[in-house]
Short mmCIF file of C-alpha atoms and ligand atoms in Angstrom, two decimals:
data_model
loop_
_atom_site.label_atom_id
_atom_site.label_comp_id
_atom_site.label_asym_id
_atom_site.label_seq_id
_atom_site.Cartn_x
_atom_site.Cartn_y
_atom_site.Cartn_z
CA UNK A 256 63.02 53.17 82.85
CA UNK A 257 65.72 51.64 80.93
CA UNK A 258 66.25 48.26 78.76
CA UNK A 259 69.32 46.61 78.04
CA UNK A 260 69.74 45.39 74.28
CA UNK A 261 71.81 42.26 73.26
CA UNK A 262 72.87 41.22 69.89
CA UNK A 263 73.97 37.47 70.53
CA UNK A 264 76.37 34.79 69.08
CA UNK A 265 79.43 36.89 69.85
CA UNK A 266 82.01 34.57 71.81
CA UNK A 267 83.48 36.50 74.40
CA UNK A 268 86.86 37.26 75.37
CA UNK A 269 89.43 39.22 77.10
CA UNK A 270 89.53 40.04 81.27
CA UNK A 271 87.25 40.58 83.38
CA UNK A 272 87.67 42.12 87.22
CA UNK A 273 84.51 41.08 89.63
CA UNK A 274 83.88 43.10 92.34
CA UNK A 275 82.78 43.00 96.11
CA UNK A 276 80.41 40.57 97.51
CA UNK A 277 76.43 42.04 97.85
CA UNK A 278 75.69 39.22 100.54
CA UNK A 279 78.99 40.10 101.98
CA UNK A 280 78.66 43.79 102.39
CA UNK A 281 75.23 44.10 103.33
CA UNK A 282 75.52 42.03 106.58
CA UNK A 283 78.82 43.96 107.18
CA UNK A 284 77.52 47.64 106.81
CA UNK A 285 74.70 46.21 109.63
CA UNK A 286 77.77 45.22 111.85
CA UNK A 287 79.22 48.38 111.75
CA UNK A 288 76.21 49.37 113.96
CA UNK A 289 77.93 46.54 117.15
CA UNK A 290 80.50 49.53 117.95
CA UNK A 291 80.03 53.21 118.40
CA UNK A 292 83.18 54.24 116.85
CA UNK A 293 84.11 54.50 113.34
CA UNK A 294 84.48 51.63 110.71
CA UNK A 295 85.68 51.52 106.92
CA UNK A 296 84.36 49.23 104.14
CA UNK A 297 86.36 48.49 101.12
CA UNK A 298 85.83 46.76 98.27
CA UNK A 299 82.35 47.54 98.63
CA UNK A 300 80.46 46.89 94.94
CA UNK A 301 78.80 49.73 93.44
CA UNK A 302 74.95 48.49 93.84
CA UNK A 303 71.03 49.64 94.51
CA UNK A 304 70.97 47.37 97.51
CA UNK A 305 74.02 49.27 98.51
CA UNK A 306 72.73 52.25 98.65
CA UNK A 307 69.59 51.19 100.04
CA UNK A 308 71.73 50.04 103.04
CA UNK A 309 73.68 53.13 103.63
CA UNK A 310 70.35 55.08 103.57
CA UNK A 311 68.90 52.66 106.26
CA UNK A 312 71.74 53.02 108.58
CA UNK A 313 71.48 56.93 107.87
CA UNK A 314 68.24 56.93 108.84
CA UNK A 315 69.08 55.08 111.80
CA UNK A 316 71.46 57.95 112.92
CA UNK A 317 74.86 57.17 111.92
CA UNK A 318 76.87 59.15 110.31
CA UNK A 319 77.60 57.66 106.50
CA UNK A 320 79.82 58.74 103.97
CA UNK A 321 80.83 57.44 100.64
CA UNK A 322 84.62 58.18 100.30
CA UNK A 323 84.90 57.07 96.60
CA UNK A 324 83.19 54.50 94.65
CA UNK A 325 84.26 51.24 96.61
CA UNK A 326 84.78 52.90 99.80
CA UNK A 327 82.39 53.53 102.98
CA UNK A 328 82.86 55.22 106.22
CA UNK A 329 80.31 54.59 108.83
CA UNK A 330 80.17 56.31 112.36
CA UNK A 331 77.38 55.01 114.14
CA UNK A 332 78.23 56.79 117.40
CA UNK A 333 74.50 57.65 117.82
CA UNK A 334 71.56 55.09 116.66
CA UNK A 335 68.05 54.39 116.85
CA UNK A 336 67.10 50.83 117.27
CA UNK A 337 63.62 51.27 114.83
CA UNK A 338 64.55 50.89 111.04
CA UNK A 339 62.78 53.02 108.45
CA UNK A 340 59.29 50.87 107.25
CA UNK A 341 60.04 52.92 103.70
CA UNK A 342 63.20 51.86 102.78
CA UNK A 343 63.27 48.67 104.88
CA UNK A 344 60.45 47.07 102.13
CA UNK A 345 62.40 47.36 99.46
CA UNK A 346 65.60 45.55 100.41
CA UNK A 347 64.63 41.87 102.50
CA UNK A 348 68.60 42.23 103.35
CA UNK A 349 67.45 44.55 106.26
CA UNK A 350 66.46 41.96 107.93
CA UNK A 351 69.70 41.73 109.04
CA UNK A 352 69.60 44.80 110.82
CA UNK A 353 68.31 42.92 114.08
CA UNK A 354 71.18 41.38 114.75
CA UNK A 355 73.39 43.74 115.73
CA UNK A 356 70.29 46.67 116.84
CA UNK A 357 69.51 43.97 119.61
CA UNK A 358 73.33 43.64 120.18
CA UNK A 359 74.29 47.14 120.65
CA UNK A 360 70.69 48.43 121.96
CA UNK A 361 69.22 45.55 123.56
CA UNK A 362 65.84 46.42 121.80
CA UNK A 363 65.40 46.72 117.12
CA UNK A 364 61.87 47.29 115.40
CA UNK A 365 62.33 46.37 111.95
CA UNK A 366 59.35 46.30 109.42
CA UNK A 367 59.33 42.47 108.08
CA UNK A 368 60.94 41.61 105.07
CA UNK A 369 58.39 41.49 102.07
CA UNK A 370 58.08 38.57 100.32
CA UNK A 371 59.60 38.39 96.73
CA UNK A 372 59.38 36.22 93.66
CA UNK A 373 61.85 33.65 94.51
CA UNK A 374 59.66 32.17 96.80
CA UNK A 375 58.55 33.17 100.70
CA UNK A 376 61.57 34.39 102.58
CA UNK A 377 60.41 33.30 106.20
CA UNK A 378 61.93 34.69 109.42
CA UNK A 379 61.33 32.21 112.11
CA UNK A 380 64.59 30.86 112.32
CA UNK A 381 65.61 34.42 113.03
CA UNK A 382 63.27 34.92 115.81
CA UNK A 383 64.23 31.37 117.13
CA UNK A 384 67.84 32.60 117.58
CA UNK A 385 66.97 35.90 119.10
CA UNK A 386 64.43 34.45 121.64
CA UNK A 387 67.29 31.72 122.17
CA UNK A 388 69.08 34.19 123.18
CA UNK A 389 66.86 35.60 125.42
CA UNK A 390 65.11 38.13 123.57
CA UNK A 391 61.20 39.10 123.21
CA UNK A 392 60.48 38.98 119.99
CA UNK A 393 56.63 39.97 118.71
CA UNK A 394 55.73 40.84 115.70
CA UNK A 395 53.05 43.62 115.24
CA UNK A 396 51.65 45.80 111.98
CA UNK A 397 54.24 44.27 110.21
CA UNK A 398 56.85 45.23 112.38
CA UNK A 399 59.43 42.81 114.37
CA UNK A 400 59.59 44.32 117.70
CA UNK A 401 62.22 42.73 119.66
CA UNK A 402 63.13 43.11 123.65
CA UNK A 403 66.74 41.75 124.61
CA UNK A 404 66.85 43.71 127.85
CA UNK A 405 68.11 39.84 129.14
CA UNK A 406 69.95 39.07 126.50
CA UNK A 407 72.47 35.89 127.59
CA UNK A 408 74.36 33.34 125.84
CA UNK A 409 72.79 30.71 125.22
CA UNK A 410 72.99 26.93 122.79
CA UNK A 411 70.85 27.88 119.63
CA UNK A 412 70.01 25.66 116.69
CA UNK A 413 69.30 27.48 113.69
CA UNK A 414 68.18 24.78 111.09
CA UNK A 415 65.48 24.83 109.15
CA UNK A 416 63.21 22.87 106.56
CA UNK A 417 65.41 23.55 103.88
CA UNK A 418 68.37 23.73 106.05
CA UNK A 419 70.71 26.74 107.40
CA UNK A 420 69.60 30.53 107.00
CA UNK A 421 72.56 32.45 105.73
CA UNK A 422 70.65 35.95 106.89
CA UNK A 423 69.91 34.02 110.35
CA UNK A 424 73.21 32.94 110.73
CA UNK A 425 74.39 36.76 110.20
CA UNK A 426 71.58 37.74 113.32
CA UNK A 427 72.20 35.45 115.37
CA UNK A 428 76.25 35.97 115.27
CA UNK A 429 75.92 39.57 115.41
CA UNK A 430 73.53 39.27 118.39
CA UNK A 431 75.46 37.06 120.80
CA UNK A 432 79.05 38.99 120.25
CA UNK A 433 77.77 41.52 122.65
CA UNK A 434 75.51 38.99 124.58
CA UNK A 435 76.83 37.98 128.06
CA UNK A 436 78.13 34.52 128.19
CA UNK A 437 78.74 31.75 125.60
CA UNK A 438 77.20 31.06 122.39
CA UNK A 439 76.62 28.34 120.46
CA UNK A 440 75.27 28.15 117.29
CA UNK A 441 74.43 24.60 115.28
CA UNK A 442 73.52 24.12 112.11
CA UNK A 443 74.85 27.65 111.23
CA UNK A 444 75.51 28.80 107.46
CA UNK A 445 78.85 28.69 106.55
CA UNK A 446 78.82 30.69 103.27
CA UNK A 447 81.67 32.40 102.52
CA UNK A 448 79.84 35.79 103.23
CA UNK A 449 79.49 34.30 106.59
CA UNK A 450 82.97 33.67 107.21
CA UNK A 451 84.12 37.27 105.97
CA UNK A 452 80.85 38.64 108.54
CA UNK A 453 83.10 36.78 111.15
CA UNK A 454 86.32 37.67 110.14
CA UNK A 455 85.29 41.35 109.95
CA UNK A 456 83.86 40.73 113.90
CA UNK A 457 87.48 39.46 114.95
CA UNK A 458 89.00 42.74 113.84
CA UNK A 459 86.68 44.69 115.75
CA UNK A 460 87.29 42.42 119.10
CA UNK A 461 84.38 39.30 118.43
CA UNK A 462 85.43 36.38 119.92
CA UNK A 463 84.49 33.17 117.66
CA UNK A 464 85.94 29.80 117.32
CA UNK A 465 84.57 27.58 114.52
CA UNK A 466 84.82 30.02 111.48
CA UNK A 467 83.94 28.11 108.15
CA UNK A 468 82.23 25.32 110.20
CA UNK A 469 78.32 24.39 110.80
CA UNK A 470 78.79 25.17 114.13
CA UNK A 471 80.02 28.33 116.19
CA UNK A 472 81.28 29.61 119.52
CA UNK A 473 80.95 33.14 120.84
CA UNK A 474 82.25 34.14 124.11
CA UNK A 475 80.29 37.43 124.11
CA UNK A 476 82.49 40.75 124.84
CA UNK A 477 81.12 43.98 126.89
CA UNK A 478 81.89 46.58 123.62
CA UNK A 479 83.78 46.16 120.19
CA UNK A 480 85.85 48.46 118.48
CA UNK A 481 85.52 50.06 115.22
CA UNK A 482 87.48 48.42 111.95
CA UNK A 483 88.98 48.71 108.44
CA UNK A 484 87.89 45.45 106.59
CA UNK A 485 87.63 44.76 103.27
CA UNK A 486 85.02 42.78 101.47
CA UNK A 487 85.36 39.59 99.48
CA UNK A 488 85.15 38.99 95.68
CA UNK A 489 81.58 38.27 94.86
CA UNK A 490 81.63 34.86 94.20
CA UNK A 491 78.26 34.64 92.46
CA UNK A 492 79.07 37.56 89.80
CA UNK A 493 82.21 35.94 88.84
CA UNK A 494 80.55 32.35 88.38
CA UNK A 495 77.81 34.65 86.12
CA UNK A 496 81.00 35.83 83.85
CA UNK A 497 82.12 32.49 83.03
CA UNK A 498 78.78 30.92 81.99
CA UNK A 499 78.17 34.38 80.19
CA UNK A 500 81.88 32.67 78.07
CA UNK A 501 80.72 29.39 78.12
CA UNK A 502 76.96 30.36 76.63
CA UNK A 503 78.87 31.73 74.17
CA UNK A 504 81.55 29.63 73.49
CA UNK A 505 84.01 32.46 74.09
CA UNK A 506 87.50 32.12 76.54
CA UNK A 507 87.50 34.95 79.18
CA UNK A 508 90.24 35.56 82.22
CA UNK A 509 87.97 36.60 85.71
CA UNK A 510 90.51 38.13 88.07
CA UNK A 511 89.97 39.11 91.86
CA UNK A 512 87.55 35.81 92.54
CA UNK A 513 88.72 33.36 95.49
CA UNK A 514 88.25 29.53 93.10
CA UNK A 515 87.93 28.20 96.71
CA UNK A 516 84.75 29.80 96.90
CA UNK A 517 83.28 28.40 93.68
CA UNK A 518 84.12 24.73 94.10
CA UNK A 519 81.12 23.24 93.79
CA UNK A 520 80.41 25.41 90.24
CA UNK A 521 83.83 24.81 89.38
CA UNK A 522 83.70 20.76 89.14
CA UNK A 523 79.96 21.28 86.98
CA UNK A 524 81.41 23.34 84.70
CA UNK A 525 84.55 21.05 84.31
CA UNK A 526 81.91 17.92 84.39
CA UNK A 527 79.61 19.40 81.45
CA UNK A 528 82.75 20.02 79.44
CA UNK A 529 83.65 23.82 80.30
CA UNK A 530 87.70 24.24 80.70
CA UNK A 531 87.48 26.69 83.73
CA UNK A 532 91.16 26.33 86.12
CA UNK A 533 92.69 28.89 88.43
CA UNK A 534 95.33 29.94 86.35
CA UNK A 535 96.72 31.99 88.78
CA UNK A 536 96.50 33.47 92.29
CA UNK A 537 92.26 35.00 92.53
CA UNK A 538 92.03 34.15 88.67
CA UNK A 539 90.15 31.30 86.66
CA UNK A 540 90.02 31.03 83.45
CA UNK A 541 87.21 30.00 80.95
CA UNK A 542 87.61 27.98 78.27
CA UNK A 543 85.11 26.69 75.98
CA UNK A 544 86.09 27.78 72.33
CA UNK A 545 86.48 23.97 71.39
CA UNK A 546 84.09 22.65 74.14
CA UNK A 547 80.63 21.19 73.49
CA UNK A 548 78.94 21.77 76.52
CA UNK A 549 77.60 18.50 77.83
CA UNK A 550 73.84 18.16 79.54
CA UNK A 551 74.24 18.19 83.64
CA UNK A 552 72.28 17.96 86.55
CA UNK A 553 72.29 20.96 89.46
CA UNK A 554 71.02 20.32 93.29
CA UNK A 555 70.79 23.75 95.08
CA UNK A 556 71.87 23.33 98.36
CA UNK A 557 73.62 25.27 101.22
CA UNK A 558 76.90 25.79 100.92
CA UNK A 559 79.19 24.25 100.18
CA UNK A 560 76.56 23.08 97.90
CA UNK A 561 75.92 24.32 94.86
CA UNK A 562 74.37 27.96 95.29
CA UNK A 563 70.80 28.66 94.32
CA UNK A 564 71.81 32.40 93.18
CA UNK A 565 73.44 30.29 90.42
CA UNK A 566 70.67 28.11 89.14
CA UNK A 567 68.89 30.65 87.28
CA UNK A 568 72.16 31.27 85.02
CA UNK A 569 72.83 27.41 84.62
CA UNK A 570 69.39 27.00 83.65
CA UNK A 571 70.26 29.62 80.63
CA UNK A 572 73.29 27.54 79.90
CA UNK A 573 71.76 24.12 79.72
CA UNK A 574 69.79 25.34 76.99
CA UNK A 575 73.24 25.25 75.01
CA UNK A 576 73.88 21.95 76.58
CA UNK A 577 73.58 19.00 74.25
CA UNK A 578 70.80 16.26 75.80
CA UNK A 579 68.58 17.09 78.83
CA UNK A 580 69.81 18.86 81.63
CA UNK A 581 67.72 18.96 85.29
CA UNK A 582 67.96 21.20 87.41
CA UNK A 583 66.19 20.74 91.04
CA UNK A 584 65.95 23.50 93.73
CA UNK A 585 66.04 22.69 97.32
CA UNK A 586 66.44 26.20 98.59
CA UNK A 587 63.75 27.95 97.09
CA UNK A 588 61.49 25.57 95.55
CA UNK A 589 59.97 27.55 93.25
CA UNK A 590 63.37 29.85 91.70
CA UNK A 591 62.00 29.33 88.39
CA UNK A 592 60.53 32.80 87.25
CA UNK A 593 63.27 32.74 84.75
CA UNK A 594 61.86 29.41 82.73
CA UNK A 595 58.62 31.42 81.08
CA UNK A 596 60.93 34.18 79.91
CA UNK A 597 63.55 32.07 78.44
CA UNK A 598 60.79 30.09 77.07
CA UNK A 599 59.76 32.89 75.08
CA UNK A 600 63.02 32.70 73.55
CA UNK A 601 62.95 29.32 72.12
CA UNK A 602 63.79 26.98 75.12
CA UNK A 603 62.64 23.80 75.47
CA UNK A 604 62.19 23.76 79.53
CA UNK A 605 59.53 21.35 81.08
CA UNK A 606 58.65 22.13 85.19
CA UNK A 607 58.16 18.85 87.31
CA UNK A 608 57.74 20.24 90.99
CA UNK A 609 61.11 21.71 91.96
CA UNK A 610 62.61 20.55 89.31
CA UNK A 611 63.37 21.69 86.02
CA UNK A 612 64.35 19.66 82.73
CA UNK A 613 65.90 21.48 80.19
CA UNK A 614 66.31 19.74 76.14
CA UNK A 615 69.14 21.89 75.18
CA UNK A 616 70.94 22.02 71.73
CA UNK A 617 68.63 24.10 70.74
CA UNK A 618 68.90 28.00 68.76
CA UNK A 619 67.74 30.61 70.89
CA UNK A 620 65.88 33.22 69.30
CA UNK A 621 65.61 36.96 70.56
CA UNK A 622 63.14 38.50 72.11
CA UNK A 623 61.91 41.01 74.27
CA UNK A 624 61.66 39.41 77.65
CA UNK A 625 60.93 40.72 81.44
CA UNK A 626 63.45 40.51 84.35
CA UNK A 627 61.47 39.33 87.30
CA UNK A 628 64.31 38.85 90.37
CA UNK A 629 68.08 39.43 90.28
CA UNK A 630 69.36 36.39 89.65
CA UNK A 631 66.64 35.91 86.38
CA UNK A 632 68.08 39.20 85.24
CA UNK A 633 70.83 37.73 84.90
CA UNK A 634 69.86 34.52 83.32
CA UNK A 635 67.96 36.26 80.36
CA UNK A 636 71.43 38.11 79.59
CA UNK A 637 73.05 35.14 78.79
CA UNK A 638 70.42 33.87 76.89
CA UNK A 639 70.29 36.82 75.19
CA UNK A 640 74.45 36.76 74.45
CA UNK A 641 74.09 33.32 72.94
CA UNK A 642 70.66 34.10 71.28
CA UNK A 643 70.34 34.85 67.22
CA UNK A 644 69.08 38.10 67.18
CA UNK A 645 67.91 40.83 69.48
CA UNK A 646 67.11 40.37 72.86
CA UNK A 647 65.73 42.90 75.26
CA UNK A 648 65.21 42.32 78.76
CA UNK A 649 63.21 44.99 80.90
CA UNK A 650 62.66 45.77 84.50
CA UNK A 651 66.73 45.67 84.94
CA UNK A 652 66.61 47.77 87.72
CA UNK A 653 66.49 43.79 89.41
CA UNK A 654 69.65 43.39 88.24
CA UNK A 655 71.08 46.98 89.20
CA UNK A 656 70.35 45.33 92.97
CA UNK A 657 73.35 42.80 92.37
CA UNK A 658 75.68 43.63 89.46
CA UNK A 659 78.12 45.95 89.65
CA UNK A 660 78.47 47.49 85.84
CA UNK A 661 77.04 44.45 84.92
CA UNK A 662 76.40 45.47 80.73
CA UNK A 663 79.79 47.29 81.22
CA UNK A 664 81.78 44.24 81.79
CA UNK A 665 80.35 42.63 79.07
CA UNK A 666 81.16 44.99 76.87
CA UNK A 667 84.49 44.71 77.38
CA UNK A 668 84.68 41.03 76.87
CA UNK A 669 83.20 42.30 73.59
CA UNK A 670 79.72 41.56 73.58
CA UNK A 671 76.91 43.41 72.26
CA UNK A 672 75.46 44.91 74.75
CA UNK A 673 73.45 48.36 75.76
CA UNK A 674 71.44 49.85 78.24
CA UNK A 675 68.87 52.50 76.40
CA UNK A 676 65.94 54.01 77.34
CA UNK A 677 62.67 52.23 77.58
CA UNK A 678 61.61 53.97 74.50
CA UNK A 679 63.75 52.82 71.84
CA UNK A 680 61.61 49.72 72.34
CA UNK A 681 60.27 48.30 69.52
CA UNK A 682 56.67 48.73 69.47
CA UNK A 683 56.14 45.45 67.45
CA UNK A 684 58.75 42.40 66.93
C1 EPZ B 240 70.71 34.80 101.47
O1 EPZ B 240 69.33 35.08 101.62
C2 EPZ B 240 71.13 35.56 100.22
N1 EPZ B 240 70.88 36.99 100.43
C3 EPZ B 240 70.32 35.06 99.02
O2 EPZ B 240 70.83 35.74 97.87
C4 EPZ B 240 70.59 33.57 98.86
O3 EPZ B 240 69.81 33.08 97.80
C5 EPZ B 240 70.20 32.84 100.16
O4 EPZ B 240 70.94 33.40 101.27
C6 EPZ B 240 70.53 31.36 100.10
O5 EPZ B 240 71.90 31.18 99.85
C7 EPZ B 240 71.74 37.69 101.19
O6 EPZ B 240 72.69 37.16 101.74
C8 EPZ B 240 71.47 39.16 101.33
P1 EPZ B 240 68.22 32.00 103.79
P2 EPZ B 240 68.57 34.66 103.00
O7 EPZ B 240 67.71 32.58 105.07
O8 EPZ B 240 69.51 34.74 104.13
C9 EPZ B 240 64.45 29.28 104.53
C10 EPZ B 240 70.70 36.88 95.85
O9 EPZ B 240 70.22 36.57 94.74
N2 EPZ B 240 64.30 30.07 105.77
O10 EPZ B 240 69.56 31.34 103.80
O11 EPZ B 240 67.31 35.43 103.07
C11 EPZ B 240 64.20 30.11 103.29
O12 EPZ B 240 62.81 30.13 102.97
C12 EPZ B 240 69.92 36.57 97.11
O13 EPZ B 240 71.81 37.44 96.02
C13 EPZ B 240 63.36 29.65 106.72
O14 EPZ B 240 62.67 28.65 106.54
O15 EPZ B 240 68.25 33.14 102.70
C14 EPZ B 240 65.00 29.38 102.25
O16 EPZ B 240 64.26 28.29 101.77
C15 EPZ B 240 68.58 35.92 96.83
N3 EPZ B 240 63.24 30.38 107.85
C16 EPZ B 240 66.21 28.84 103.03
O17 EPZ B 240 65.82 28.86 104.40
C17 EPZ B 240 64.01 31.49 108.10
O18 EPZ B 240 63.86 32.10 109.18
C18 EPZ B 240 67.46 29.67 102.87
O19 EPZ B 240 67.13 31.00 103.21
C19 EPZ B 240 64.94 31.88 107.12
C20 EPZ B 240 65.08 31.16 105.98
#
């Protein structure tokens, strides 16, 4: 077991280069699985869940190699439609193997997702597509068993209580390429993960009209070739970079990130009195050297709403934030596993429901504090950058899931930063 130690109160600066999308590759290494012949990844991030994924679809019979450390090759010439229950748990992303098994197959049996700290990660809009679609779906010992011996086109609505799925939206798409017949799809997610999913499905012969849009149409095809596609900047990490500059009142360049894809971020950051611009073609900039960050409020929401994968780290930042920022959750209600930790560090966070308010202006302190989830990994870094002191967060194989040389990057915008081994420690603070 490793920890990662932070000195804080060291501005950052200098460039940093963000790599592929997680919830963009994931859903495309399952496509690969829609045609038997070949397909390359590129851009691919260097990640747990990553590897997870290629060991799943290993297991499942194709043929997977890792040409270098961005690259993946993925023959699937020869699958099983039943995913492996031990590596399936640890990753809820399989889930979005059923898409294309039921495709391809006609027939998946994938253990269900485990739940996970962020909240309950429900599949019934998943098996709502499939069955709309014409498929058996049962679940039984913990296993989604799913018959599409009839699968059709077919006019599917996929939202839910707390509106689109973006995993859903992946299943349902990847199902209904290869389904006789037309397809529509309302209330689908239109994340930018989903539109690379669908742009990768073009190349290989999909046919889709409403790409970016809540609602899709799929004229299904008898067989789709294999591709070369490369994934898209990971829109999340590179939001994480510049609120790791702003925590710390530092001015960073983040190059290879689409600013189209962070708009919603983009206008809070520029709102609460961060300077962050596209400078130039897949760059932004950060500035906030002379800035005092001003208190905001943040609504998760689908996209293009602002994204609940960055509430954690804004929660971190409104600490820094002069007057009382709240931030209110309306994806997963209760995203908060970050607040105790950060609390331990000083904050001043109050929970009311779904909603957090945080009194910021105040000096964090280090500590030694406990990842929980990705995305709180994440959160208790920055804390820890703009924290007096020594921070040490544990458990980061959470954020080893989702960040690509995460400590790495840091440390060349100059901060702080290592990863050592569990026992270095301190046995008392
Ligand atoms: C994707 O998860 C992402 N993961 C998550 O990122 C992200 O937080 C989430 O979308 C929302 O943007 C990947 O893409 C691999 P959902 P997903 O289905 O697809 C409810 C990260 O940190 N719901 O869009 O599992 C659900 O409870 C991860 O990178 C149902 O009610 O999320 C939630 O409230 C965490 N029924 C909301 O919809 C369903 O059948 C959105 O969930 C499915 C979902």
């Amino acid at each position: 077991m490793e920890v990662l130690r932070i000195c804080g109160e060291i501005p950052l600066h200098g460039e940093v280069y963000v790599s592929g999308s997680k919830n963009a590759a994931l859903p495309q290494f399952a496509a690969t699985l829609l045609s038997h012949e070949k397909s390359i990844l590129k851009n691919v991030p260097d990640l747990s869940d990553v590897q997870f994924m290629g060991e799943i679809i290993s297991e499942l019979g194709a043929d997977v190699n890792q040409l270098d450390k961005t690259t993946w090759e993925i023959n699937p010439a020869n699958i099983s439609h039943c995913a492996p229950y031990e590596l399936v748990r640890k990753m809820r992303a399989s889930i979005c193997l059923l898409g294309p098994l039921v495709g391809r197959l006609r027939k998946a049996e994938v253990p269900m997702p485990g739940g996970c700290v962020i909240g309950q990660r429900p599949i019934d809009l998943h098996v709502r597509a499939l069955e709309g679609l014409g498929a058996n779906v049962e679940l039984d010992k913990g296993k989604v068993v799913v018959d599409a011996m009839n699968l059709r086109g077919s006019h599917i609505f996929l939202g839910g209580r707390n509106g689109s799925t973006v995993t859903g939206t992946s299943n349902a798409i990847m199902a209904a390429v290869l389904a006789p017949g037309s397809t529509k799809i309302e209330s689908a997610a239109c994340e930018p993960e989903i539109i690379d999913l669908c742009n990768m499905l073009k190349k290989m012969g999909a046919k889709i009209k409403g790409i970016g849009s809540h609602i899709l149409e799929i004229d299904g095809v008898n067989q789709l070739q294999g591709c070369t596609h490369e994934v898209i900047p990971d829109r999340i990490e590179a939001a994480t970079y510049a609120i790791a500059a702003a925590i710390t009142k530092g001015n960073i360049l983040i190059n290879n990130v689409y600013a189209e894809h962070l708009g919603s971020f983009i206008n809070l950051m520029n709102i609460s009195g961060v300077a962050v611009s596209n400078s130039e073609i897949n760059q932004i900039s950060v500035k906030s050297e002379q800035q005092s960050i001003q208190s905001f409020e943040v609504i998760t929401l689908p996209y293009p709403g602002f994204p609940t994968d960055l509430q954690a780290q804004c929660c971190a930042l409104a600490c820094k934030a002069k007057g009382i920022s709240i931030l209110t959750e309306r994806v997963y209600p209760s995203r908060f596993m970050h607040v105790p930790e950060l609390l331990r560090m000083g904050a001043d966070i109050s929970m009311e429901g779904a909603s957090c308010m945080v009194k910021g202006g105040i000096n964090l302190i280090g500590a030694p504090v406990m990842a929980s989830d990705l995305r709180a990994s994440a959160a208790l870094i920055l804390a820890g950058l703009a924290a007096k002191g020594k921070t040490w967060v544990q458990r980061i194989y959470h954020l080893d899931r989702g960040y690509d040389s995460f400590e790495k990057k840091l440390q060349a915008l100059g901060a702080n930063i290592e990863r050592v081994p569990q026992s270095k420690l301190p046995k008392s603070f």
